[in-house]
N, CA, C and O atoms as a Tinker XYZ file with bonds, in Angstrom:
   312  protein
     1  N      0.807000   -1.263000    0.075000    73     2
     2  CA    -0.002000    0.084000   -0.018000    64     1     3
     3  C      0.815000    1.230000   -0.059000    63     2     4     5
     4  O      0.519000    2.206000   -0.748000    81     3
     5  N      1.969000    1.159000    0.738000    73     3     6
     6  CA     2.859000    2.290000    0.790000    64     5     7
     7  C      3.454000    2.731000   -0.472000    63     6     8     9
     8  O      3.718000    3.908000   -0.716000    81     7
     9  N      3.687000    1.604000   -1.381000    73     7    10
    10  CA     4.216000    1.873000   -2.669000    64     9    11
    11  C      3.291000    2.598000   -3.558000    63    10    12    13
    12  O      3.765000    3.411000   -4.352000    81    11
    13  N      1.964000    2.379000   -3.507000    73    11    14
    14  CA     0.889000    2.913000   -4.256000    64    13    15
    15  C      0.819000    4.332000   -3.934000    63    14    16    17
    16  O      0.728000    5.170000   -4.832000    81    15
    17  N      0.859000    4.671000   -2.605000    73    15    18
    18  CA     0.808000    6.038000   -2.152000    64    17    19
    19  C      2.004000    6.802000   -2.624000    63    18    20    21
    20  O      1.874000    7.928000   -3.105000    81    19
    21  N      3.207000    6.194000   -2.494000    73    19    22
    22  CA     4.455000    6.859000   -2.958000    64    21    23
    23  C      4.408000    7.173000   -4.440000    63    22    24    25
    24  O      4.737000    8.278000   -4.871000    81    23
    25  N      3.980000    6.148000   -5.235000    73    23    26
    26  CA     3.882000    6.261000   -6.700000    64    25    27
    27  C      2.870000    7.402000   -6.938000    63    26    28    29
    28  O      3.185000    8.264000   -7.758000    81    27
    29  N      1.768000    7.485000   -6.346000    73    27    30
    30  CA     0.733000    8.505000   -6.630000    64    29    31
    31  C      1.346000    9.965000   -6.335000    63    30    32    33
    32  O      1.148000   10.939000   -7.061000    81    31
    33  N      2.043000    9.969000   -5.275000    73    31    34
    34  CA     2.742000   11.313000   -4.935000    64    33    35
    35  C      3.779000   11.631000   -5.956000    63    34    36    37
    36  O      3.848000   12.807000   -6.314000    81    35
    37  N      4.591000   10.769000   -6.476000    73    35    38
    38  CA     5.533000   10.956000   -7.451000    64    37    39
    39  C      4.875000   11.455000   -8.709000    63    38    40    41
    40  O      5.378000   12.345000   -9.395000    81    39
    41  N      3.796000   10.889000   -8.980000    73    39    42
    42  CA     3.032000   11.293000  -10.272000    64    41    43
    43  C      2.512000   12.714000  -10.149000    63    42    44    45
    44  O      2.592000   13.480000  -11.110000    81    43
    45  N      1.963000   13.098000   -8.952000    73    43    46
    46  CA     1.532000   14.420000   -8.551000    64    45    47
    47  C      2.553000   15.387000   -8.817000    63    46    48    49
    48  O      2.345000   16.376000   -9.521000    81    47
    49  N      3.744000   15.110000   -8.229000    73    47    50
    50  CA     4.884000   16.061000   -8.279000    64    49    51
    51  C      5.450000   16.149000   -9.672000    63    50    52    53
    52  O      5.925000   17.232000  -10.015000    81    51
    53  N      5.457000   15.119000  -10.533000    73    51    54
    54  CA     5.816000   15.179000  -11.824000    64    53    55
    55  C      4.871000   16.106000  -12.646000    63    54    56    57
    56  O      5.311000   16.932000  -13.446000    81    55
    57  N      3.625000   15.930000  -12.413000    73    55    58
    58  CA     2.567000   16.759000  -13.161000    64    57    59
    59  C      2.860000   18.229000  -12.792000    63    58    60    61
    60  O      2.903000   19.072000  -13.688000    81    59
    61  N      3.065000   18.565000  -11.497000    73    59    62
    62  CA     3.230000   19.915000  -11.001000    64    61    63
    63  C      4.624000   20.440000  -11.594000    63    62    64    65
    64  O      4.714000   21.635000  -11.874000    81    63
    65  N      5.586000   19.683000  -11.771000    73    63    66
    66  CA     6.847000   20.142000  -12.450000    64    65    67
    67  C      6.700000   20.441000  -13.838000    63    66    68    69
    68  O      7.277000   21.381000  -14.383000    81    67
    69  N      5.895000   19.607000  -14.437000    73    67    70
    70  CA     5.537000   19.705000  -15.943000    64    69    71
    71  C      4.791000   21.124000  -16.139000    63    70    72    73
    72  O      5.083000   21.906000  -17.043000    81    71
    73  N      3.832000   21.342000  -15.213000    73    71    74
    74  CA     3.102000   22.467000  -15.258000    64    73    75
    75  C      3.888000   23.709000  -15.053000    63    74    76    77
    76  O      3.645000   24.723000  -15.707000    81    75
    77  N      4.900000   23.645000  -14.088000    73    75    78
    78  CA     5.658000   24.876000  -13.901000    64    77    79
    79  C      6.591000   25.114000  -15.103000    63    78    80    81
    80  O      6.914000   26.263000  -15.403000    81    79
    81  N      7.031000   24.040000  -15.798000    73    79    82
    82  CA     7.856000   24.121000  -16.936000    64    81    83
    83  C      7.088000   24.790000  -18.172000    63    82    84    85
    84  O      7.613000   25.594000  -18.943000    81    83
    85  N      5.867000   24.371000  -18.238000    73    83    86
    86  CA     4.908000   24.888000  -19.230000    64    85    87
    87  C      4.641000   26.445000  -18.995000    63    86    88    89
    88  O      4.500000   27.243000  -19.922000    81    87
    89  N      4.593000   26.762000  -17.699000    73    87    90
    90  CA     4.295000   28.229000  -17.467000    64    89    91
    91  C      5.596000   28.994000  -17.788000    63    90    92    93
    92  O      5.480000   30.110000  -18.297000    81    91
    93  N      6.754000   28.524000  -17.552000    73    91    94
    94  CA     7.899000   29.273000  -17.865000    64    93    95
    95  C      8.087000   29.403000  -19.461000    63    94    96    97
    96  O      8.528000   30.420000  -19.996000    81    95
    97  N      7.711000   28.286000  -20.124000    73    95    98
    98  CA     7.682000   28.319000  -21.597000    64    97    99
    99  C      6.617000   29.384000  -22.309000    63    98   100   101
   100  O      6.792000   30.021000  -23.348000    81    99
   101  N      5.560000   29.379000  -21.503000    73    99   102
   102  CA     4.502000   30.311000  -21.908000    64   101   103
   103  C      4.945000   31.785000  -21.726000    63   102   104   105
   104  O      4.716000   32.647000  -22.574000    81   103
   105  N      5.568000   32.004000  -20.607000    73   103   106
   106  CA     5.974000   33.421000  -20.363000    64   105   107
   107  C      7.091000   33.698000  -21.487000    63   106   108   109
   108  O      7.040000   34.778000  -22.075000    81   107
   109  N      8.064000   32.802000  -21.801000    73   107   110
   110  CA     9.102000   32.990000  -22.680000    64   109   111
   111  C      8.560000   33.358000  -24.050000    63   110   112   113
   112  O      9.015000   34.320000  -24.669000    81   111
   113  N      7.576000   32.578000  -24.526000    73   111   114
   114  CA     7.040000   32.783000  -25.781000    64   113   115
   115  C      6.193000   34.125000  -25.872000    63   114   116   117
   116  O      6.207000   34.832000  -26.880000    81   115
   117  N      5.486000   34.404000  -24.779000    73   115   118
   118  CA     4.698000   35.648000  -24.702000    64   117   119
   119  C      5.708000   36.827000  -24.806000    63   118   120   121
   120  O      5.390000   37.812000  -25.472000    81   119
   121  N      6.742000   36.776000  -24.265000    73   119   122
   122  CA     7.813000   37.851000  -24.145000    64   121   123
   123  C      8.377000   37.938000  -25.675000    63   122   124   125
   124  O      8.629000   39.039000  -26.166000    81   123
   125  N      8.546000   36.833000  -26.343000    73   123   126
   126  CA     9.103000   36.914000  -27.624000    64   125   127
   127  C      7.967000   37.455000  -28.571000    63   126   128   129
   128  O      8.223000   38.243000  -29.482000    81   127
   129  N      6.852000   37.047000  -28.339000    73   127   130
   130  CA     5.657000   37.632000  -29.327000    64   129   131
   131  C      5.571000   39.079000  -28.934000    63   130   132   133
   132  O      5.358000   39.864000  -29.858000    81   131
   133  N      5.698000   39.561000  -27.741000    73   131   134
   134  CA     5.532000   41.043000  -27.620000    64   133   135
   135  C      6.821000   41.777000  -28.202000    63   134   136   137
   136  O      6.671000   42.862000  -28.763000    81   135
   137  N      8.045000   41.225000  -28.083000    73   135   138
   138  CA     9.048000   41.728000  -28.770000    64   137   139
   139  C      8.916000   41.933000  -30.235000    63   138   140   141
   140  O      9.289000   42.967000  -30.788000    81   139
   141  N      8.370000   40.912000  -30.858000    73   139   142
   142  CA     8.131000   40.975000  -32.317000    64   141   143
   143  C      6.979000   41.917000  -32.619000    63   142   144   145
   144  O      7.010000   42.595000  -33.646000    81   143
   145  N      5.939000   41.988000  -31.747000    73   143   146
   146  CA     4.934000   42.982000  -31.985000    64   145   147
   147  C      5.444000   44.433000  -31.933000    63   146   148   149
   148  O      5.055000   45.282000  -32.734000    81   147
   149  N      6.372000   44.689000  -30.911000    73   147   150
   150  CA     6.998000   45.954000  -30.832000    64   149   151
   151  C      7.808000   46.308000  -32.190000    63   150   152   153
   152  O      7.675000   47.370000  -32.799000    81   151
   153  N      8.634000   45.293000  -32.550000    73   151   154
   154  CA     9.457000   45.429000  -33.687000    64   153   155
   155  C      8.581000   45.684000  -34.926000    63   154   156   157
   156  O      8.896000   46.560000  -35.732000    81   155
   157  N      7.529000   44.957000  -35.076000    73   155   158
   158  CA     6.749000   45.189000  -36.217000    64   157   159
   159  C      6.136000   46.508000  -36.214000    63   158   160   161
   160  O      5.978000   47.088000  -37.289000    81   159
   161  N      5.774000   47.041000  -35.119000    73   159   162
   162  CA     5.141000   48.431000  -34.961000    64   161   163
   163  C      6.275000   49.463000  -35.321000    63   162   164   165
   164  O      5.980000   50.476000  -35.956000    81   163
   165  N      7.438000   49.243000  -34.963000    73   163   166
   166  CA     8.555000   50.076000  -35.237000    64   165   167
   167  C      8.832000   50.232000  -36.728000    63   166   168   169
   168  O      9.320000   51.242000  -37.237000    81   167
   169  N      8.457000   49.090000  -37.394000    73   167   170
   170  CA     8.662000   48.963000  -38.854000    64   169   171
   171  C      7.375000   49.648000  -39.665000    63   170   172   173
   172  O      7.209000   49.598000  -40.884000    81   171
   173  N      6.562000   50.254000  -38.761000    73   171   174
   174  CA     5.344000   51.035000  -39.335000    64   173   175
   175  C      4.327000   50.057000  -39.898000    63   174   176   177
   176  O      3.556000   50.410000  -40.791000    81   175
   177  N      4.315000   48.861000  -39.399000    73   175   178
   178  CA     3.090000   47.972000  -39.801000    64   177   179
   179  C      1.954000   48.325000  -38.743000    63   178   180   181
   180  O      2.134000   48.407000  -37.528000    81   179
   181  N      0.775000   48.515000  -39.407000    73   179   182
   182  CA    -0.310000   48.895000  -38.550000    64   181   183
   183  C     -0.637000   47.939000  -37.442000    63   182   184   185
   184  O     -0.346000   46.747000  -37.551000    81   183
   185  N     -1.241000   48.429000  -36.363000    73   183   186
   186  CA    -1.657000   47.490000  -35.269000    64   185   187
   187  C     -2.719000   46.595000  -35.659000    63   186   188   189
   188  O     -2.832000   45.493000  -35.121000    81   187
   189  N     -3.572000   47.031000  -36.639000    73   187   190
   190  CA    -4.577000   46.163000  -37.004000    64   189   191
   191  C     -4.009000   44.932000  -37.862000    63   190   192   193
   192  O     -4.481000   43.803000  -37.723000    81   191
   193  N     -3.037000   45.196000  -38.698000    73   191   194
   194  CA    -2.324000   44.146000  -39.447000    64   193   195
   195  C     -1.553000   43.157000  -38.513000    63   194   196   197
   196  O     -1.639000   41.934000  -38.615000    81   195
   197  N     -0.799000   43.811000  -37.601000    73   195   198
   198  CA    -0.055000   42.952000  -36.536000    64   197   199
   199  C     -1.150000   42.051000  -35.826000    63   198   200   201
   200  O     -0.959000   40.839000  -35.719000    81   199
   201  N     -2.281000   42.646000  -35.351000    73   199   202
   202  CA    -3.315000   41.883000  -34.555000    64   201   203
   203  C     -3.724000   40.734000  -35.480000    63   202   204   205
   204  O     -3.887000   39.623000  -34.975000    81   203
   205  N     -3.898000   40.910000  -36.771000    73   203   206
   206  CA    -4.441000   39.804000  -37.551000    64   205   207
   207  C     -3.522000   38.488000  -37.573000    63   206   208   209
   208  O     -3.972000   37.358000  -37.764000    81   207
   209  N     -2.248000   38.774000  -37.363000    73   207   210
   210  CA    -1.156000   37.823000  -37.394000    64   209   211
   211  C     -1.005000   37.103000  -35.916000    63   210   212   213
   212  O     -0.712000   35.913000  -35.801000    81   211
   213  N     -1.214000   37.873000  -34.949000    73   211   214
   214  CA    -0.985000   37.345000  -33.589000    64   213   215
   215  C     -2.119000   36.971000  -32.775000    63   214   216   217
   216  O     -1.982000   36.547000  -31.627000    81   215
   217  N     -3.455000   37.149000  -33.456000    73   215   218
   218  CA    -4.601000   36.674000  -32.682000    64   217   219
   219  C     -5.024000   37.529000  -31.637000    63   218   220   221
   220  O     -5.750000   37.084000  -30.748000    81   219
   221  N     -4.596000   38.877000  -31.646000    73   219   222
   222  CA    -5.135000   39.894000  -30.660000    64   221   223
   223  C     -5.886000   40.949000  -31.262000    63   222   224   225
   224  O     -5.829000   41.079000  -32.485000    81   223
   225  N     -6.616000   41.759000  -30.534000    73   223   226
   226  CA    -7.170000   42.906000  -31.135000    64   225   227
   227  C     -6.077000   44.055000  -31.283000    63   226   228   229
   228  O     -5.039000   44.150000  -30.628000    81   227
   229  N     -6.518000   44.880000  -32.252000    73   227   230
   230  CA    -5.538000   46.062000  -32.439000    64   229   231
   231  C     -5.350000   46.858000  -31.236000    63   230   232   233
   232  O     -4.269000   47.414000  -31.040000    81   231
   233  N     -6.356000   46.961000  -30.380000    73   231   234
   234  CA    -6.354000   47.707000  -29.188000    64   233   235
   235  C     -5.264000   47.068000  -28.212000    63   234   236   237
   236  O     -4.499000   47.790000  -27.573000    81   235
   237  N     -5.237000   45.741000  -28.133000    73   235   238
   238  CA    -4.265000   45.071000  -27.232000    64   237   239
   239  C     -2.849000   45.198000  -27.811000    63   238   240   241
   240  O     -1.874000   45.350000  -27.075000    81   239
   241  N     -2.762000   45.133000  -29.126000    73   239   242
   242  CA    -1.419000   45.317000  -29.724000    64   241   243
   243  C     -0.899000   46.734000  -29.413000    63   242   244   245
   244  O      0.279000   46.919000  -29.106000    81   243
   245  N     -1.821000   47.752000  -29.501000    73   243   246
   246  CA    -1.374000   49.000000  -29.010000    64   245   247
   247  C     -0.959000   49.110000  -27.634000    63   246   248   249
   248  O     -0.018000   49.834000  -27.306000    81   247
   249  N     -1.631000   48.412000  -26.805000    73   247   250
   250  CA    -1.184000   48.415000  -25.257000    64   249   251
   251  C      0.184000   47.748000  -25.088000    63   250   252   253
   252  O      1.014000   48.180000  -24.288000    81   251
   253  N      0.396000   46.647000  -25.893000    73   251   254
   254  CA     1.616000   46.006000  -25.844000    64   253   255
   255  C      2.835000   47.047000  -26.317000    63   254   256   257
   256  O      3.879000   47.159000  -25.674000    81   255
   257  N      2.577000   47.710000  -27.407000    73   255   258
   258  CA     3.538000   48.555000  -27.856000    64   257   259
   259  C      3.779000   49.698000  -26.974000    63   258   260   261
   260  O      4.933000   50.086000  -26.793000    81   259
   261  N      2.776000   50.270000  -26.409000    73   259   262
   262  CA     2.926000   51.297000  -25.458000    64   261   263
   263  C      3.466000   50.958000  -24.073000    63   262   264   265
   264  O      3.781000   51.822000  -23.254000    81   263
   265  N      3.557000   49.601000  -23.854000    73   263   266
   266  CA     3.986000   49.065000  -22.559000    64   265   267
   267  C      2.953000   49.184000  -21.429000    63   266   268   269
   268  O      3.253000   49.145000  -20.236000    81   267
   269  N      1.744000   49.329000  -21.898000    73   267   270
   270  CA     0.663000   49.244000  -20.859000    64   269   271
   271  C      0.125000   48.019000  -20.464000    63   270   272   273
   272  O     -0.687000   47.936000  -19.543000    81   271
   273  N      0.589000   46.916000  -21.202000    73   271   274
   274  CA     0.332000   45.560000  -20.920000    64   273   275
   275  C      1.387000   44.634000  -21.433000    63   274   276   277
   276  O      2.061000   44.965000  -22.409000    81   275
   277  N      1.563000   43.509000  -20.836000    73   275   278
   278  CA     2.470000   42.574000  -21.296000    64   277   279
   279  C      1.722000   41.369000  -22.006000    63   278   280   281
   280  O      2.318000   40.361000  -22.385000    81   279
   281  N      0.421000   41.561000  -22.144000    73   279   282
   282  CA    -0.471000   40.566000  -22.888000    64   281   283
   283  C     -0.891000   39.550000  -21.975000    63   282   284   285
   284  O     -1.679000   38.706000  -22.403000    81   283
   285  N     -0.479000   39.483000  -20.729000    73   283   286
   286  CA    -0.961000   38.372000  -19.819000    64   285   287
   287  C     -2.477000   38.635000  -19.446000    63   286   288   289
   288  O     -3.233000   37.716000  -19.131000    81   287
   289  N     -2.839000   39.879000  -19.502000    73   287   290
   290  CA    -4.275000   40.225000  -19.010000    64   289   291
   291  C     -5.198000   40.238000  -20.211000    63   290   292   293
   292  O     -6.352000   40.621000  -20.021000    81   291
   293  N     -4.850000   39.889000  -21.344000    73   291   294
   294  CA    -5.678000   39.846000  -22.555000    64   293   295
   295  C     -6.685000   38.807000  -22.388000    63   294   296   297
   296  O     -6.337000   37.647000  -22.167000    81   295
   297  N     -7.968000   39.159000  -22.482000    73   295   298
   298  CA    -8.983000   38.118000  -22.411000    64   297   299
   299  C     -8.721000   37.114000  -23.463000    63   298   300   301
   300  O     -8.407000   37.456000  -24.603000    81   299
   301  N     -8.847000   35.849000  -23.092000    73   299   302
   302  CA    -8.760000   34.730000  -24.011000    64   301   303
   303  C     -7.261000   34.564000  -24.461000    63   302   304   305
   304  O     -7.046000   33.714000  -25.324000    81   303
   305  N     -6.293000   35.227000  -24.007000    73   303   306
   306  CA    -4.971000   35.126000  -24.446000    64   305   307
   307  C     -4.363000   33.619000  -24.090000    63   306   308   309
   308  O     -4.675000   32.964000  -23.096000    81   307
   309  N     -3.572000   33.278000  -24.962000    73   307   310
   310  CA    -2.853000   31.968000  -24.786000    64   309   311
   311  C     -1.503000   32.139000  -24.410000    63   310   312
   312  O     -0.783000   31.157000  -24.228000    81   311
């Protein structure tokens, strides 16, 4: 019985570690997306056009460009 409990706890810990790693990857990809959004805006690409490529509204693209949001608070953001 102790082995079953220990195995279940190891599985729980492994899942939590994977979730933590996925969160780190999510943050890294979000930061990269934001960097590219800012770069695209600096190249005079409209916020509307950028938005169509990144799956955000042009308003949220503008907020990211202005530094008012990191995109984490975007409704439905991935």
